[in-house]
Coordinates of C-alpha atoms and ligand atoms in Angstrom, one line a residue:
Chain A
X1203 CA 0.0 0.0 0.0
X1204 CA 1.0 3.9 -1.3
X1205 CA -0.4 6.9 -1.2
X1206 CA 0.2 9.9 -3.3
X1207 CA -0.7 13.8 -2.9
X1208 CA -1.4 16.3 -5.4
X1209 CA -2.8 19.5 -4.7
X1210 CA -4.8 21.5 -7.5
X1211 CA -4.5 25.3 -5.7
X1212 CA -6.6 24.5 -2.5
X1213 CA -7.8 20.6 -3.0
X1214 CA -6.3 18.1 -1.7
X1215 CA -6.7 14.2 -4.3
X1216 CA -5.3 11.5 -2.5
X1217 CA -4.2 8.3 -4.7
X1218 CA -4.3 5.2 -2.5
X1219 CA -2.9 2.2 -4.6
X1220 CA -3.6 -1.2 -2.8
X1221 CA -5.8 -2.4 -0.5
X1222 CA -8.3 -0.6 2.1
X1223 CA -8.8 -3.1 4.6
X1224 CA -8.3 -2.9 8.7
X1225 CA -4.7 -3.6 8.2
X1226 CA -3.9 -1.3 6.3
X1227 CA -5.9 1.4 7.8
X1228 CA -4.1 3.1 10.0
X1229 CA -1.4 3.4 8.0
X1230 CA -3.9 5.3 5.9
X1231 CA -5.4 7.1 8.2
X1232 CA -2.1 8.1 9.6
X1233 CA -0.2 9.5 6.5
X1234 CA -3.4 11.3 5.1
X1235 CA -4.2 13.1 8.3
X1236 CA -0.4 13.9 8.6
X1237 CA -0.8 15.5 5.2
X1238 CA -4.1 17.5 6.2
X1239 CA -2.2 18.7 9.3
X1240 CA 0.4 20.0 7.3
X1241 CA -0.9 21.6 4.3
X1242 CA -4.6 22.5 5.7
X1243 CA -5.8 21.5 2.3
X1244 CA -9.7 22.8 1.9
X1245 CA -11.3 20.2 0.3
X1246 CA -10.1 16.6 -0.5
X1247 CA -10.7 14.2 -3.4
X1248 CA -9.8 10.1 -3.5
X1249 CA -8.8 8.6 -6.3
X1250 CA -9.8 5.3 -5.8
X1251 CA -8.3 4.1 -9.6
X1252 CA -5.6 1.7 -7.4
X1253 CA -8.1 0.4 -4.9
X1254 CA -8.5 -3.4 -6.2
X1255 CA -10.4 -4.5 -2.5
X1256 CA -12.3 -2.3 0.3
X1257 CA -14.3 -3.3 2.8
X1258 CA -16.4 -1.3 5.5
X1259 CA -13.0 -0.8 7.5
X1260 CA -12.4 1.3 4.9
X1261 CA -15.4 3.2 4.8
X1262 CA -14.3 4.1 8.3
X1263 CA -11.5 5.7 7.4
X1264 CA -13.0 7.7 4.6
X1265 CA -15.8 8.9 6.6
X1266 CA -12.9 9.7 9.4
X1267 CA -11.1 12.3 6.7
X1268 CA -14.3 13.4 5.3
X1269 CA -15.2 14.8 8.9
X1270 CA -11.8 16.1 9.5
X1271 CA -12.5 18.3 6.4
X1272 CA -15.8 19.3 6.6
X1273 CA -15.3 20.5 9.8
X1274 CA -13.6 23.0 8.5
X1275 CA -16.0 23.8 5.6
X1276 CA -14.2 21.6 3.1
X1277 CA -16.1 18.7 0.7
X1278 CA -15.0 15.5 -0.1
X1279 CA -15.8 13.7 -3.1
X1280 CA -13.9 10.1 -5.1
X1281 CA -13.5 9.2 -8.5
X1282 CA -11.9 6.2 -10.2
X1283 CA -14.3 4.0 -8.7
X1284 CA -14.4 0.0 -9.3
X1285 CA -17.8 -1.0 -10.0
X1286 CA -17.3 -3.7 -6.6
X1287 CA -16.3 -0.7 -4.4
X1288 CA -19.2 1.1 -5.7
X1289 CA -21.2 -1.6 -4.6
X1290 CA -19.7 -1.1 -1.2
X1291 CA -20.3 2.7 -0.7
X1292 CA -23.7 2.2 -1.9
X1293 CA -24.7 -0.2 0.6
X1294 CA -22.9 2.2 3.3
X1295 CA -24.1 5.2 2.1
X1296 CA -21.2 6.9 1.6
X1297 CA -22.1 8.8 -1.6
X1298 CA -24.7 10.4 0.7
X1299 CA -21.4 12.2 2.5
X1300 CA -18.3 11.9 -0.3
X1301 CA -20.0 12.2 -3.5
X1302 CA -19.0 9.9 -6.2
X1303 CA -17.5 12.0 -9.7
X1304 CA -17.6 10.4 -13.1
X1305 CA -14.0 11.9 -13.7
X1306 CA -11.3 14.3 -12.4
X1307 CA -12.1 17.4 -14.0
X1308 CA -15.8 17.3 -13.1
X1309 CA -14.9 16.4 -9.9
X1310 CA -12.8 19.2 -9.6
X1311 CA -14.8 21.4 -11.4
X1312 CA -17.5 20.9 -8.4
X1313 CA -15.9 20.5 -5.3
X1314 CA -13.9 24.1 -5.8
X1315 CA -17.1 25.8 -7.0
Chain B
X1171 CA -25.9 -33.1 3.2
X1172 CA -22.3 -34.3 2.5
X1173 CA -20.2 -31.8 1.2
X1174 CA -18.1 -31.9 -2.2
X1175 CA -15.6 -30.5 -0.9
X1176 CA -14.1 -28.9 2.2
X1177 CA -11.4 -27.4 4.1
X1178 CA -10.2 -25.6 7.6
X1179 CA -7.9 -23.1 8.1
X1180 CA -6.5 -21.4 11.1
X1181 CA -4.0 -18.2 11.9
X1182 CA -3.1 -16.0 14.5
X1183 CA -5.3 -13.2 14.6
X1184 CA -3.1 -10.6 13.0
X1185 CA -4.1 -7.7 10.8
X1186 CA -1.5 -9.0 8.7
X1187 CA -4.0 -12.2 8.1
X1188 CA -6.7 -10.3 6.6
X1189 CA -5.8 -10.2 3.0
X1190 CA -4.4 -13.7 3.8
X1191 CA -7.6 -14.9 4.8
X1192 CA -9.7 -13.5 2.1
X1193 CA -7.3 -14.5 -0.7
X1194 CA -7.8 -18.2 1.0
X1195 CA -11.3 -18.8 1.1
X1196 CA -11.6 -16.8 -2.7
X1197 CA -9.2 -19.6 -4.0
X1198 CA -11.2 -22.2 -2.4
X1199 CA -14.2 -21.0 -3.5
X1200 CA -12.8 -20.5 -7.4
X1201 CA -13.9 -24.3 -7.8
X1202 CA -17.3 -23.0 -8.0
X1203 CA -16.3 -21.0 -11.4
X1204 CA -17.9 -17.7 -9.7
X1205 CA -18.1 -14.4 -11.6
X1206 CA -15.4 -11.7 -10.4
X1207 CA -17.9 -10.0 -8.6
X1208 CA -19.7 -13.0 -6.8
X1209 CA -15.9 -13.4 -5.7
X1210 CA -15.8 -10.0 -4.7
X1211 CA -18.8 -10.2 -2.6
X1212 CA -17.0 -13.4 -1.1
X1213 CA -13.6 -12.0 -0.1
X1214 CA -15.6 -8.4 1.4
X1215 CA -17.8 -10.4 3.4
X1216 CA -14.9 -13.0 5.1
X1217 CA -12.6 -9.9 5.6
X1218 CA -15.8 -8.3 7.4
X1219 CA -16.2 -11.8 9.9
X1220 CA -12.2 -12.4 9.9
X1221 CA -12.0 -8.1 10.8
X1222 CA -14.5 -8.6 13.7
X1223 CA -12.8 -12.0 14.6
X1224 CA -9.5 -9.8 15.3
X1225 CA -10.6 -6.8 16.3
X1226 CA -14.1 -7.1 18.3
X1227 CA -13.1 -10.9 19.2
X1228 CA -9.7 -10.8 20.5
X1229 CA -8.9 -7.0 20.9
X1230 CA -5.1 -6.3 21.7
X1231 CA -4.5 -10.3 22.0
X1232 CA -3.5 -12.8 19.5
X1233 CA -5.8 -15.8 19.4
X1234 CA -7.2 -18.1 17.0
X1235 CA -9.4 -17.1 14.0
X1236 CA -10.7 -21.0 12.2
X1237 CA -12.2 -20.4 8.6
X1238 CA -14.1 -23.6 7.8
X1239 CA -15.3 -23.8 3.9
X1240 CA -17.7 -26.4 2.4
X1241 CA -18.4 -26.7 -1.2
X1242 CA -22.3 -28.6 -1.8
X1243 CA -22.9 -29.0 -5.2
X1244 CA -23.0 -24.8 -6.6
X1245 CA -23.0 -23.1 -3.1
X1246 CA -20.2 -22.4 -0.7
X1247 CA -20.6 -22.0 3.2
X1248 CA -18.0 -20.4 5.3
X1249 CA -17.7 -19.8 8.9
X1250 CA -15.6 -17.7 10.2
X1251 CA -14.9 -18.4 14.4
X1252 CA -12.9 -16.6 17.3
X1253 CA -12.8 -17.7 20.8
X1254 CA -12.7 -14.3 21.9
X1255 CA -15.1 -11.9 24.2
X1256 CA -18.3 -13.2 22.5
X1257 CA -20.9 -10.6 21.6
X1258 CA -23.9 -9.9 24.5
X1259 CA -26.8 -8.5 21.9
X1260 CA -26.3 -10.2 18.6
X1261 CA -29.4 -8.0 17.7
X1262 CA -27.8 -5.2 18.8
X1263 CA -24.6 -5.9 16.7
X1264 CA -26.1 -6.6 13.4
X1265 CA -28.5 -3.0 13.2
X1266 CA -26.7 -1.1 10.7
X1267 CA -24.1 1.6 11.7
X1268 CA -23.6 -0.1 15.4
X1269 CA -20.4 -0.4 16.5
X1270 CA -19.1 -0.8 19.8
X1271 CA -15.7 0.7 18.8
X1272 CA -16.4 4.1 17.3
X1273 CA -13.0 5.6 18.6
X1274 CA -11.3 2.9 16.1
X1275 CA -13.5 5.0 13.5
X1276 CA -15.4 1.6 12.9
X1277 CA -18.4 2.2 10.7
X1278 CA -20.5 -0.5 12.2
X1279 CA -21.6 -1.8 8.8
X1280 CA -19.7 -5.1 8.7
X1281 CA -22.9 -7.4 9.6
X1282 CA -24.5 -5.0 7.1
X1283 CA -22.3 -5.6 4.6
X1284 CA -22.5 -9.3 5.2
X1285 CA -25.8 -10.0 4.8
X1286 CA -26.2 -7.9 1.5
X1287 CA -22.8 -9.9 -0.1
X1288 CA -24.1 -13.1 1.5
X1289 CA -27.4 -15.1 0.6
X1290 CA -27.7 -15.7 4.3
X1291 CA -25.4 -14.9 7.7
X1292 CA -26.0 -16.6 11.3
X1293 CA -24.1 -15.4 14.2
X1294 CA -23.5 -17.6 17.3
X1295 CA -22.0 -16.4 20.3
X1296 CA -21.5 -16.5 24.1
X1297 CA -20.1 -14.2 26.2
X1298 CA -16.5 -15.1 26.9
X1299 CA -16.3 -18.0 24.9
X1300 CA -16.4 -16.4 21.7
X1301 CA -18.4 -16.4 17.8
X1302 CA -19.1 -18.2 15.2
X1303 CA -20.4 -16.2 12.0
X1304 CA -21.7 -18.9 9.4
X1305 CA -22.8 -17.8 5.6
X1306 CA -23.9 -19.1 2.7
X1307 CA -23.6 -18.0 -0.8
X1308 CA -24.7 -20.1 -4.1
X1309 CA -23.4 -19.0 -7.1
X1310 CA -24.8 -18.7 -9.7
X1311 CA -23.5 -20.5 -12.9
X1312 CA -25.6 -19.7 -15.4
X1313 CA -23.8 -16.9 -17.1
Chain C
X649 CA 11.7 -20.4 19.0
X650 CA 8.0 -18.4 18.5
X651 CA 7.0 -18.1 14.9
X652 CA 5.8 -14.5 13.9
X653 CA 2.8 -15.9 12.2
X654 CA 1.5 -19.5 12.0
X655 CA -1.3 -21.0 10.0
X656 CA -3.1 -24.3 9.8
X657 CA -4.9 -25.7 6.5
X658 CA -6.8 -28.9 6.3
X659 CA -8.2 -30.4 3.1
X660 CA -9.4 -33.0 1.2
X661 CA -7.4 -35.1 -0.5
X662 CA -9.1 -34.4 -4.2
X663 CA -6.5 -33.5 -7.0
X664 CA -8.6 -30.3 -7.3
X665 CA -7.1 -29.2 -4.2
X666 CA -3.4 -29.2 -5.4
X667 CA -3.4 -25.8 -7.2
X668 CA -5.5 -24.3 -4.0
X669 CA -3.0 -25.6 -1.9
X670 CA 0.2 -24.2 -3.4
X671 CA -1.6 -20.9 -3.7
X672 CA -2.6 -21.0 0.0
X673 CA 1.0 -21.4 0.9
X674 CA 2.5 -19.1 -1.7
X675 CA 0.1 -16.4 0.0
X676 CA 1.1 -17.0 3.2
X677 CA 4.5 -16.5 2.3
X678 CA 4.3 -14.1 0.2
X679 CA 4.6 -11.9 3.9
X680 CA 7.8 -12.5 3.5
X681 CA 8.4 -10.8 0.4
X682 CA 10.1 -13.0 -2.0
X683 CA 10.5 -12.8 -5.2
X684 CA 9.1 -14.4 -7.9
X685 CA 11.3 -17.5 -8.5
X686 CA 11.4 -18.3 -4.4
X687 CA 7.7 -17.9 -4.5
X688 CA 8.0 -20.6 -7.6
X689 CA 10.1 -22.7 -5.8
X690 CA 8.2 -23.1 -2.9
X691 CA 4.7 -23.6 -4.9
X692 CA 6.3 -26.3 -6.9
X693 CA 7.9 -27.9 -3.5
X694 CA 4.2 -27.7 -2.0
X695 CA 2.8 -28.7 -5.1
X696 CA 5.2 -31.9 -5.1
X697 CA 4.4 -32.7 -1.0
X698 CA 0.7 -32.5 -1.6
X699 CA 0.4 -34.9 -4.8
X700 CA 2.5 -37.0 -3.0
X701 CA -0.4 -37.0 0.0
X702 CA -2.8 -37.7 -2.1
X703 CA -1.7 -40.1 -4.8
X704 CA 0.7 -42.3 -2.7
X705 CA -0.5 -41.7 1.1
X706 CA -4.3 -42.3 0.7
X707 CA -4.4 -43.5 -3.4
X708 CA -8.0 -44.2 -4.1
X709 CA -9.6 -43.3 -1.1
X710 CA -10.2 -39.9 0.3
X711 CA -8.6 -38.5 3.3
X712 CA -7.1 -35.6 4.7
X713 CA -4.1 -34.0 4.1
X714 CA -2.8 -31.1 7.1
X715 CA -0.6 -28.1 6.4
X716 CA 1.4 -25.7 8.4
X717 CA 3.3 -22.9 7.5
X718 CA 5.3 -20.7 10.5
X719 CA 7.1 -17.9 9.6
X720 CA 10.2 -16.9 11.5
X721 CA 11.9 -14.1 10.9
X722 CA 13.1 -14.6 6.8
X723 CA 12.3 -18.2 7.4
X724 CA 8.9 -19.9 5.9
X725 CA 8.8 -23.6 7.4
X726 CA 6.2 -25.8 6.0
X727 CA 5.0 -29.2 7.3
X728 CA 2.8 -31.6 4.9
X729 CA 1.4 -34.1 6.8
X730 CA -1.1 -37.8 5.7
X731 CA -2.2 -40.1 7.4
X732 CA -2.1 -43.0 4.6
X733 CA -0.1 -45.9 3.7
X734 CA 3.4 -44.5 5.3
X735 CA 6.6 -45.0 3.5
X736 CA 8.3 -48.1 4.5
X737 CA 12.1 -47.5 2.8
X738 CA 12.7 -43.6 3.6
X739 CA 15.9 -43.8 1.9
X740 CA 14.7 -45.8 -1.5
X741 CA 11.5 -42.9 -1.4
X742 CA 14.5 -40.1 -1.8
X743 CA 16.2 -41.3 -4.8
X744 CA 16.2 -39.7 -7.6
X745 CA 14.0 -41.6 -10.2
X746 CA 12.3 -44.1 -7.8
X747 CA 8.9 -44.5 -7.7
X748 CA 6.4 -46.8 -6.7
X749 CA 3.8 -45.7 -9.1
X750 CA 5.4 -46.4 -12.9
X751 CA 2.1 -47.5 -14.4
X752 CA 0.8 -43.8 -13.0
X753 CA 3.4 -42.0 -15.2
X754 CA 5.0 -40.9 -12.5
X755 CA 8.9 -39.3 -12.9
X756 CA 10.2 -40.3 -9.3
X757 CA 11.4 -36.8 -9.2
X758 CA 9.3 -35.3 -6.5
X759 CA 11.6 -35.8 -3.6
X760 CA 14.4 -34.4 -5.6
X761 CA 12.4 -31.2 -6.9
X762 CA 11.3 -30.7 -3.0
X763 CA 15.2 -31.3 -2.0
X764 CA 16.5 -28.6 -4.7
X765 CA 14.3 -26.0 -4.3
X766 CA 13.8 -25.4 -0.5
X767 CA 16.9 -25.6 2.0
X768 CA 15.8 -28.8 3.8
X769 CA 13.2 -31.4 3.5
X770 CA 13.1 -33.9 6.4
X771 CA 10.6 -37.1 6.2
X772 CA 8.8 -38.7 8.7
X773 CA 7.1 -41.6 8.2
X774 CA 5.1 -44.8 9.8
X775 CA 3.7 -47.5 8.0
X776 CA 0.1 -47.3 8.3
X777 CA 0.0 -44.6 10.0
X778 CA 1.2 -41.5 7.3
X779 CA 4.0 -39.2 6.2
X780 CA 5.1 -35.7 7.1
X781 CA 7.1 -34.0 5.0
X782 CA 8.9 -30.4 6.8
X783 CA 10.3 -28.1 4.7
X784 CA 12.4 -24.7 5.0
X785 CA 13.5 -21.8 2.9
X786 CA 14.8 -18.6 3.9
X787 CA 14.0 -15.6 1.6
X788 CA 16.9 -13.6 1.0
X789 CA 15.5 -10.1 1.5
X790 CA 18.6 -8.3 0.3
X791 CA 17.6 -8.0 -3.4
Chain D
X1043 CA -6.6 -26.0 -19.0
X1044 CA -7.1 -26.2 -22.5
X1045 CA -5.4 -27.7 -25.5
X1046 CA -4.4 -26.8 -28.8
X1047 CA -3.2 -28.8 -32.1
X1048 CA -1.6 -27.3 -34.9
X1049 CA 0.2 -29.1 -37.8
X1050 CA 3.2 -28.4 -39.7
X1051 CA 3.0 -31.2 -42.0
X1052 CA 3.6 -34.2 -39.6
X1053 CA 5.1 -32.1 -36.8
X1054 CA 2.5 -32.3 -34.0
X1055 CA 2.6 -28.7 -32.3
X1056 CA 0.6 -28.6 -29.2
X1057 CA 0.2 -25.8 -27.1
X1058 CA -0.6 -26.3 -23.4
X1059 CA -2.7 -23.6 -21.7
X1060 CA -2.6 -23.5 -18.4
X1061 CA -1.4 -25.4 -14.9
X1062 CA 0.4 -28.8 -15.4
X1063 CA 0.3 -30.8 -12.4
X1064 CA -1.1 -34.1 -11.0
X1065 CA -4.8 -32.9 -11.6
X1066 CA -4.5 -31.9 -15.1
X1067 CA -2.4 -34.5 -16.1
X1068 CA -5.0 -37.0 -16.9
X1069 CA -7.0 -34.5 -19.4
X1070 CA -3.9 -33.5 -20.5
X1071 CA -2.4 -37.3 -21.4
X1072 CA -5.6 -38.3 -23.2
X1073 CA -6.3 -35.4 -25.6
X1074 CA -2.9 -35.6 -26.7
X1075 CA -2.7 -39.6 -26.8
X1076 CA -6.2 -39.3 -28.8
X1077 CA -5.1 -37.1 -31.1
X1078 CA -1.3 -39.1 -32.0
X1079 CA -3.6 -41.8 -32.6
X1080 CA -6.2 -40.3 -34.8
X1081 CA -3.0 -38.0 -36.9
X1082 CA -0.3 -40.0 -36.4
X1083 CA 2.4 -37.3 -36.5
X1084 CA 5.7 -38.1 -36.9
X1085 CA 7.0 -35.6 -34.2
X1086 CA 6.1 -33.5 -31.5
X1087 CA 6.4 -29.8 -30.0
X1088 CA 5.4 -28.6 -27.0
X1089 CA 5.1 -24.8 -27.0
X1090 CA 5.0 -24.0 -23.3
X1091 CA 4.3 -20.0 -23.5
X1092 CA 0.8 -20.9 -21.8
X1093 CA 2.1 -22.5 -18.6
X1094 CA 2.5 -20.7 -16.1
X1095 CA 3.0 -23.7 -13.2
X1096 CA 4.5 -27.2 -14.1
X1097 CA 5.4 -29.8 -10.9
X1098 CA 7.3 -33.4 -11.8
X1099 CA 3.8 -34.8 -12.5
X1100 CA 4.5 -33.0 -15.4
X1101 CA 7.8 -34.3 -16.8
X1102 CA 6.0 -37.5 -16.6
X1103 CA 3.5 -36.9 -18.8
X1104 CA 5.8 -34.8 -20.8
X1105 CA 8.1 -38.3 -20.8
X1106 CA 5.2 -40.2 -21.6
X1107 CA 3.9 -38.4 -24.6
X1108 CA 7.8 -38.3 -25.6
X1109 CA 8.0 -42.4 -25.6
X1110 CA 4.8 -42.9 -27.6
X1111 CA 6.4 -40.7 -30.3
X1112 CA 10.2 -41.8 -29.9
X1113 CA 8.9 -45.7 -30.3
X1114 CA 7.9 -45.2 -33.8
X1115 CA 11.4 -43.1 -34.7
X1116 CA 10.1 -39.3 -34.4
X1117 CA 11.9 -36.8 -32.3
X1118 CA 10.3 -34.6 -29.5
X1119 CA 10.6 -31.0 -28.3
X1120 CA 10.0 -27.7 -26.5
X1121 CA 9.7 -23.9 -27.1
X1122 CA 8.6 -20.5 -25.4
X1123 CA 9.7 -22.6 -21.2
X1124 CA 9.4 -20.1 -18.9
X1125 CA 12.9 -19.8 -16.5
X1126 CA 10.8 -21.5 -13.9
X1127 CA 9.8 -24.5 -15.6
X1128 CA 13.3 -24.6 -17.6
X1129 CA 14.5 -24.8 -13.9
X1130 CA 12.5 -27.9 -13.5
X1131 CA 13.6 -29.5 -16.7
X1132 CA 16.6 -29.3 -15.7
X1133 CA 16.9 -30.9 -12.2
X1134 CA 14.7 -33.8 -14.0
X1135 CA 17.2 -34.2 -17.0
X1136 CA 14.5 -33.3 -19.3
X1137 CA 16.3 -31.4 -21.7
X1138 CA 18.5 -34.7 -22.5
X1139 CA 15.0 -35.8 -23.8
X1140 CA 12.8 -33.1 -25.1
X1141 CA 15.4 -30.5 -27.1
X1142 CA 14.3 -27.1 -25.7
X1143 CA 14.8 -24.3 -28.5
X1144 CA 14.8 -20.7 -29.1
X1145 CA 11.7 -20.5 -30.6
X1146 CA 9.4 -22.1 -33.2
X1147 CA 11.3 -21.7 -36.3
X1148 CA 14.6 -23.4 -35.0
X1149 CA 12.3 -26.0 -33.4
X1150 CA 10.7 -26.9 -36.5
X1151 CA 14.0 -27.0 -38.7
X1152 CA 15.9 -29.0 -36.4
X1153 CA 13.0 -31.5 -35.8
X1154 CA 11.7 -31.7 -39.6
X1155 CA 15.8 -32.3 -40.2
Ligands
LIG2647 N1 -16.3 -11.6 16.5 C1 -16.8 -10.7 17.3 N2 -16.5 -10.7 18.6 C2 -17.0 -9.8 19.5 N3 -17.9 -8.8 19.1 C3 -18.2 -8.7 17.8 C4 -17.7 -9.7 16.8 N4 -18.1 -9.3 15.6 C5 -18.9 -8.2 15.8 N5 -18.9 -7.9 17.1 C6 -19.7 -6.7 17.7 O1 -20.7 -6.3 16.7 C7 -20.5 -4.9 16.4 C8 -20.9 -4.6 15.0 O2 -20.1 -5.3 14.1 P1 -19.9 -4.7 12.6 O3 -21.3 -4.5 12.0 O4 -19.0 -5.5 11.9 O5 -19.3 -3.2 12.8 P2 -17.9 -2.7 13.2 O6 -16.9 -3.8 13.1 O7 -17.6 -1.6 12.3 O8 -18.0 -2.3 14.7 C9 -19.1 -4.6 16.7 O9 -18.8 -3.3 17.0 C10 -18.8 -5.5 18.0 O10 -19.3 -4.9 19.1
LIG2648 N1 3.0 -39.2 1.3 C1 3.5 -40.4 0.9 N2 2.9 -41.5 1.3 C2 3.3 -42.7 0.9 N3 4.4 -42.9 0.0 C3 5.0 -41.8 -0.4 C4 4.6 -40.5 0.0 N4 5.4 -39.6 -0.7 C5 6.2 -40.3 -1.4 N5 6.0 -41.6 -1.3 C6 6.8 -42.7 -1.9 O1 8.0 -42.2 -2.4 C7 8.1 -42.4 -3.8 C8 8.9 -41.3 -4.4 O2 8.3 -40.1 -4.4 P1 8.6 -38.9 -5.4 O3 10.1 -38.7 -5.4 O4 7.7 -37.8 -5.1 O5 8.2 -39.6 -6.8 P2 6.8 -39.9 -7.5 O6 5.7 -39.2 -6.8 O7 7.0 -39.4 -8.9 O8 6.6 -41.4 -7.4 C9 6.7 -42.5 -4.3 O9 6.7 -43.3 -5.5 C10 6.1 -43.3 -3.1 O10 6.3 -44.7 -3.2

């Protein structure tokens, strides 16, 4: 597991390549809030294009970030999204709280409007 | 009903374990020919029960986590079992969104998740002996 | 000395089960990071012990056939263990070319292919009672 | 596993795809027994591109088909062995019985020769 930043101005898009599970959580959890801390990004966007497996541990840990940002007015939103993970969120109702973009730029597009 | 096929596996309850786990039971269960994303629905919903097994079940101590798998004729059954705490409310712990670990940032949808990837999920459990979660799936091979 | 991480499979002793075997094993190993010819090796090594289980220590009839893998430190150990026919000439098993089963096709090469490609195979055996075979490799993390 | 049969006049060229070991021996040994017997090539070529796994259950059947050939004068060989499986041949001797080659064009000279 790997995660990569990119900043477009304000927005934060995290690339996570490998798996989401309880494992590898924390190390998630840990290296994206570190990031947050240090660049007070607004908003944040996941690129989910490397996620192969997620399960609700997962969802956890996305809902965790969302709140961190939104606390602060930001919005979260994910794109690259495998039609199994999608399955996932759905039956969690994440999209309700990190919307789900069909691409980057329309993703960016709304989240910095 | 005799099964076709069957096997057992045990491991330490280490996060580590998870992906092991799943990969396990996904490659046992590959006999049944399933599509990619009944196999999906497979491996999300033993990483849920192994997940609990390690975390809910044993907490900050390494015990066992035994995976039994049965193939009968185009379904596969898996139970997933910890002799760990137990769980008091079993009703309690499958509503969607509990968890009893919210400071781990759990989202409390793993029984949730379960019974939607899983044709049917029973949970057995006593306090202090620990839990058995046992589900079913058939696949479908008619493509 | 403690393993870091231990697992336990049991199975049937179909042929089916050969490829999920190795691939059990090559997962659980795979922890250790090898690379793809030591993952290869200890498939094919696996691959060898199980067959072996199946087609020599219970033949026609079904039994079961035990696995267990311990990691310690860079070391994967791995035990295969039947409880069929036994072997009753350890010695005249290992040889290169020897087998008991010419009419099957078979090379006799098993033992040999175990021996080459992981750094020690040790048998144990009883007649009517079954065979273990225990196995070692180190990975050589330094790539 | 599958199997497929190709000619060049009465070279036999048959191309393995997927796992040899133990449990696909037995399909493997009788489609290409039934075929020699319904063509009766003179020689055979294994093209291994499509293996990915082979065990010693597989140098036996390998051997076998070999035999069936040799006894009647033709010559046996192998092309596209993956450095895992060429590490198998040769701790089994194989390659003092089935030539492996280069590739198919050297294979089928040297054979037809
Ligand atoms: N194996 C187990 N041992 C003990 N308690 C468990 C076990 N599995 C589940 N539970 C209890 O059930 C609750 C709900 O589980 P679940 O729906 O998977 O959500 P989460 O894991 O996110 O908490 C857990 O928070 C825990 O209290
Ligand atoms: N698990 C086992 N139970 C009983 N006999 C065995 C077992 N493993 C090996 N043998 C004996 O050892 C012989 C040599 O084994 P091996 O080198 O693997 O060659 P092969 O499997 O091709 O016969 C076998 O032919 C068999 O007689």
């Amino acid at each position: 597991m790997s995660i990569d930043f990119e900043y477009i101005d304000r927005l934060l898009i995290v690339r996570i390549n490998g798996d989401i599970d309880h494992h590898s959580c924390e190390e998630i959890r840990s290296k994206i809030d570190k990031e947050i801390i240090a660049k007070n990004p607004k908003s944040i966007l996941f690129d989910m294009g490397q996620v192969g497996f997620m399960d609700s541990s997962g969802i956890g840990v996305l809902i965790g970030r969302y709140k961190l940002i939104a606390d602060s007015g930001g919005k979260a939103g994910m794109i690259n999204v495998k039609p199994q993970i999608m399955r996932l969120c759905e039956i969690c109702g994440l999209q309700k709280i990190i919307k789900i973009y069909a691409g980057k730029k329309q993703a960016v597009a709304s989240i910095k409007e | 009903m005799k099964a076709d096929n069957e096997m057992k596996l045990e491991f330490l309850s280490k996060s580590q374990n998870e992906s092991f786990a799943r990969s396990v039971v996904a490659a046992f269960a590959a006999q049944l020919d399933p599509t990619i994303e009944e196999l999906a629905e497979i491996k999300t919903a033993v990483s849920e029960a192994v997940t609990n097994a390690i975390i809910h079940g044993y907490s900050r101590e390494i015990g066992i986590v035994v995976i039994v798998s049965r193939i009968i004729s185009n379904r596969v059954e898996i139970e997933v079992k910890d002799f760990g705490v137990g769980i008091s409310d079993i009703e309690l712990a499958r509503q969607p969104l509990y968890t009893s670990k919210p400071e781990l940032e759990r989202s409390g949808m793993g029984f949730t998740v379960m019974e939607t990837f899983m044709d049917k999920v029973e949970v057995e459990s006593k306090t202090g002996e620990g839990t058995t979660i046992y589900m079913t799936k058939t696949i479908m091979t008619v493509r």
